[in-house]
mmCIF file with all atom_site columns, C-alpha atoms in Angstrom:
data_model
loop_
_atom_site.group_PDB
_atom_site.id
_atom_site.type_symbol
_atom_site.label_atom_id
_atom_site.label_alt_id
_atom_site.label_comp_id
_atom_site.label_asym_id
_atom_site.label_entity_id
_atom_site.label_seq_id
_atom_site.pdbx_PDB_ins_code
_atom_site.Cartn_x
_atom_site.Cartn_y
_atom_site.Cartn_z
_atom_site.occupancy
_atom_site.B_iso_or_equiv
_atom_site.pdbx_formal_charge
_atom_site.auth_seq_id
_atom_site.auth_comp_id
_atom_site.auth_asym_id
_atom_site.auth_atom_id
_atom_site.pdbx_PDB_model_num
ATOM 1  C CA . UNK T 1 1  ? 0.000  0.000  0.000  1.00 0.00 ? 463 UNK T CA 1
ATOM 2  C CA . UNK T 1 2  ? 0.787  3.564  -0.285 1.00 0.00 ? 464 UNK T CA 1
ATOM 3  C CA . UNK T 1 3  ? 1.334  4.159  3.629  1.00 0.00 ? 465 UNK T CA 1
ATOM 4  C CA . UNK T 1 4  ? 3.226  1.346  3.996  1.00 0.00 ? 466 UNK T CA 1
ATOM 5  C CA . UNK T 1 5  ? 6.276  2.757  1.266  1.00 0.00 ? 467 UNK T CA 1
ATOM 6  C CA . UNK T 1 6  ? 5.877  5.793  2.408  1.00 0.00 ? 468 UNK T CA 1
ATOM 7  C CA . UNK T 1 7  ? 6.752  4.369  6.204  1.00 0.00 ? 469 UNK T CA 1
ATOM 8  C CA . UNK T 1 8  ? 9.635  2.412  4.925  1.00 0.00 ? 470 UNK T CA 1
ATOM 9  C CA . UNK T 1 9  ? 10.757 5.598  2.522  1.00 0.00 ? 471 UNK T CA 1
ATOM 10 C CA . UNK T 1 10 ? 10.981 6.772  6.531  1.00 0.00 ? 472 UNK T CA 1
ATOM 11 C CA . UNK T 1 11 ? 13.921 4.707  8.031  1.00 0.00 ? 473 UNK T CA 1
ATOM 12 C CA . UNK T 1 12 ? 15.700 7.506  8.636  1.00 0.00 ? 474 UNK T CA 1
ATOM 13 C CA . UNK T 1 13 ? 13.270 9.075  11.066 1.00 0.00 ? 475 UNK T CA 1
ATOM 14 C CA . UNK T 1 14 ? 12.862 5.627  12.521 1.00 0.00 ? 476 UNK T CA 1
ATOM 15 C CA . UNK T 1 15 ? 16.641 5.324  13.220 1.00 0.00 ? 477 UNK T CA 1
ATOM 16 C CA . UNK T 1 16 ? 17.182 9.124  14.621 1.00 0.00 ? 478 UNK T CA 1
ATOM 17 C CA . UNK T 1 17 ? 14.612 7.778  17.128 1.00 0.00 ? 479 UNK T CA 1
ATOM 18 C CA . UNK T 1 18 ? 16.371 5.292  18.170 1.00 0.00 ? 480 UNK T CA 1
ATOM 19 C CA . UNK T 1 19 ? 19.638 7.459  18.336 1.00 0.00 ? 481 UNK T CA 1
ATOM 20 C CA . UNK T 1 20 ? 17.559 10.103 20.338 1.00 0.00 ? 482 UNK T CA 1
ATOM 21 C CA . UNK T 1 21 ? 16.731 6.947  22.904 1.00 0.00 ? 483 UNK T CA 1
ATOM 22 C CA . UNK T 1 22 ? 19.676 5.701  23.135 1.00 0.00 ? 484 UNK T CA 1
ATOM 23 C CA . UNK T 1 23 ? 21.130 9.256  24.203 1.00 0.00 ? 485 UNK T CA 1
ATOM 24 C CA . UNK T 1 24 ? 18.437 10.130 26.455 1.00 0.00 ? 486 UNK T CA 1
ATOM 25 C CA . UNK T 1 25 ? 18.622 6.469  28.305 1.00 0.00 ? 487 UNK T CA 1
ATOM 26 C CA . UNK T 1 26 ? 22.373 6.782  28.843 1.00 0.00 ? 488 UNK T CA 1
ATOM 27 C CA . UNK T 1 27 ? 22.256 10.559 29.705 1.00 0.00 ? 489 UNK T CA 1
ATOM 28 C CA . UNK T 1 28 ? 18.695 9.847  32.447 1.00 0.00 ? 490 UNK T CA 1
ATOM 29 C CA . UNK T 1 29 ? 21.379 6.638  33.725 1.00 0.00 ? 491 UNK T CA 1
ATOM 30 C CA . UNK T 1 30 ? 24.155 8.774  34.442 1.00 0.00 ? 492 UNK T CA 1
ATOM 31 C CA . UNK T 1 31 ? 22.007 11.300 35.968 1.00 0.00 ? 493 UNK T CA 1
ATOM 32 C CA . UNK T 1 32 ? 20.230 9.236  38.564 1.00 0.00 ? 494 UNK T CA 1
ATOM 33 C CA . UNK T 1 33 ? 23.377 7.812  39.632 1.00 0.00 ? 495 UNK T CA 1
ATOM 34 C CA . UNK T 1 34 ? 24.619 11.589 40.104 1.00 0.00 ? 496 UNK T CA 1
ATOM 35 C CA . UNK T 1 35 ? 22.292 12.246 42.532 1.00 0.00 ? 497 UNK T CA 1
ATOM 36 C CA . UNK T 1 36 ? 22.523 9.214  44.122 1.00 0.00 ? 498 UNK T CA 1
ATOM 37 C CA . UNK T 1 37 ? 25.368 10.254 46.364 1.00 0.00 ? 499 UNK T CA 1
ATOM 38 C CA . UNK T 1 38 ? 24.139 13.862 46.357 1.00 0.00 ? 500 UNK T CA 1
ATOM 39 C CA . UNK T 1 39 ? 22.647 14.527 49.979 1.00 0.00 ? 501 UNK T CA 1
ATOM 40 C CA . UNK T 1 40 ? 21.826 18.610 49.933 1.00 0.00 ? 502 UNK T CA 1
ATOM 41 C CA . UNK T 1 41 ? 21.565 21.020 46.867 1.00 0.00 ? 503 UNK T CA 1
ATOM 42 C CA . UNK T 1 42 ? 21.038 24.368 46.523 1.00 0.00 ? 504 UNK T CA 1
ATOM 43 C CA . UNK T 1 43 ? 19.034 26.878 44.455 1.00 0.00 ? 505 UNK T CA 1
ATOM 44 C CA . UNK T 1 44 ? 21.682 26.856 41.911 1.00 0.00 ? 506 UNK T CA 1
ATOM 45 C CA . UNK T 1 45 ? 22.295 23.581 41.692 1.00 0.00 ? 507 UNK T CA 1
ATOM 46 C CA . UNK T 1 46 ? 18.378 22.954 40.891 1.00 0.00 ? 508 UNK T CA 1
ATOM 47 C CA . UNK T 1 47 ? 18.209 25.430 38.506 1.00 0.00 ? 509 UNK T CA 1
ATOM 48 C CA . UNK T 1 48 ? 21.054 24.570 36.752 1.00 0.00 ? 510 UNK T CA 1
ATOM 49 C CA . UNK T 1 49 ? 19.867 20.738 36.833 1.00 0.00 ? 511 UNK T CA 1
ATOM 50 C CA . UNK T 1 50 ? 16.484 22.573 35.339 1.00 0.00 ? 512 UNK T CA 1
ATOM 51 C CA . UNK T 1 51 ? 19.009 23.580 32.403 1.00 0.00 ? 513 UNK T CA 1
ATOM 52 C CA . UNK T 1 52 ? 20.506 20.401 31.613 1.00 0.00 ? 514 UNK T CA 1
ATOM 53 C CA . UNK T 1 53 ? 16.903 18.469 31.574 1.00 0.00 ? 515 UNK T CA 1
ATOM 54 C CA . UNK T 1 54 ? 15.388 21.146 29.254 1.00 0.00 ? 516 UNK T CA 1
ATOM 55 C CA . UNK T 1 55 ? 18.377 20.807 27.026 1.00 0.00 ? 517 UNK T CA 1
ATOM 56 C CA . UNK T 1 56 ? 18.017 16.801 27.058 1.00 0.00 ? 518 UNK T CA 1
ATOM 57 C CA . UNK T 1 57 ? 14.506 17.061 26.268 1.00 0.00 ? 519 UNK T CA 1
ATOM 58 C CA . UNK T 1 58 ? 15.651 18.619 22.767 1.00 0.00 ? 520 UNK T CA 1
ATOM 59 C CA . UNK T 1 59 ? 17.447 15.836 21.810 1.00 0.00 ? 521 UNK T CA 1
ATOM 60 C CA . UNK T 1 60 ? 14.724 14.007 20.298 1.00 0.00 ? 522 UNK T CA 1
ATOM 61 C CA . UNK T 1 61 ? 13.772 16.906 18.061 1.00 0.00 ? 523 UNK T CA 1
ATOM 62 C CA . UNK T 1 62 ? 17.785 17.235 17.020 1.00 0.00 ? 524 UNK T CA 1
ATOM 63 C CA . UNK T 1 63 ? 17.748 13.537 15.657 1.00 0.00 ? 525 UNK T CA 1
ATOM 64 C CA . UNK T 1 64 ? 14.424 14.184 13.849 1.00 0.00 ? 526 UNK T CA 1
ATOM 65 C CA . UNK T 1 65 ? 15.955 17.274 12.355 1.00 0.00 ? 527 UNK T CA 1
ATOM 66 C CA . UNK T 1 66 ? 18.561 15.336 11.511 1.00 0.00 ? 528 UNK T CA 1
ATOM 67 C CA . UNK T 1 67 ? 17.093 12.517 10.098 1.00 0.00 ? 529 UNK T CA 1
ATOM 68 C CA . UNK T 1 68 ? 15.111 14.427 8.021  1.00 0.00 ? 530 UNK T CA 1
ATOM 69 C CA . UNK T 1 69 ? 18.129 16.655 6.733  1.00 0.00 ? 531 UNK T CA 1
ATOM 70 C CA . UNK T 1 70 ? 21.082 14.517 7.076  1.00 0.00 ? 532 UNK T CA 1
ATOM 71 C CA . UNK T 1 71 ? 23.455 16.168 4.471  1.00 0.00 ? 533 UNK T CA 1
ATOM 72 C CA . UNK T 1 72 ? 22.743 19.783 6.221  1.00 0.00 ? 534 UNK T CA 1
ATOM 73 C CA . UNK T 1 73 ? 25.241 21.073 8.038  1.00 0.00 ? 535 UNK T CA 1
ATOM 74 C CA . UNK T 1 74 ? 22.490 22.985 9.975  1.00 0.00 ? 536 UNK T CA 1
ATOM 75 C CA . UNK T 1 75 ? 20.991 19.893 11.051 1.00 0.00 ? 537 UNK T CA 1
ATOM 76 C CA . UNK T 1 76 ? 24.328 18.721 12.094 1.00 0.00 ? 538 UNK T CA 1
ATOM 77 C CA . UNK T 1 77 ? 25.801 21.696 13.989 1.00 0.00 ? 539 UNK T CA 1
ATOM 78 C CA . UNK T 1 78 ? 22.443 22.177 15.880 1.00 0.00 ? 540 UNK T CA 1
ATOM 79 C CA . UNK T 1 79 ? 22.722 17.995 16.875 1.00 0.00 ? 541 UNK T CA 1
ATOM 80 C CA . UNK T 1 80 ? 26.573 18.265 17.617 1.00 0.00 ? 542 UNK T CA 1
ATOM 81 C CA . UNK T 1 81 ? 25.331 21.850 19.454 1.00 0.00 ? 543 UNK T CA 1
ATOM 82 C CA . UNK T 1 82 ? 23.598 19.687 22.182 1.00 0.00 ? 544 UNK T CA 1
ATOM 83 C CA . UNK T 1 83 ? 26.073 16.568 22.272 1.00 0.00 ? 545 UNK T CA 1
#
């Protein structure tokens, strides 16, 4: 059928995707283990932490801009950008 070529004309939104979970797993692992041995923060510290979440929650839009643009540098300095 039509939708189905069209889905596999897709893999490379399929496999940024997976890139973007694969980041955001290892990134949310090394996190938690952070704070494991953290007992007290501060203002700062939660704020800044506020910072690093918003920018990992980008990363799944990056990989779909770059799976849909793979050849643009654009695409590729703005996914390197949050690496």
């Amino acid at each position: 059928t039509l939708l189905g070529y069209k889905l596999l004309q897709m893999y490379n939104v399929y496999f940024s995707f997976l890139v973007s979970i694969c980041i955001v797993a290892n990134l949310w692992k090394t996190h938690s283990f952070i704070f494991r041995g953290i007992e007290k923060t501060d203002r700062l510290f939660l704020y800044l932490n506020v910072i690093f979440l918003s920018l990992v929650s980008l990363i799944p839009f990056s990989t779909e801009v770059l799976g849909q643009f793979p050849t643009n540098p654009v695409s590729t300095a703005f996914f390197n950008l949050l690496m």
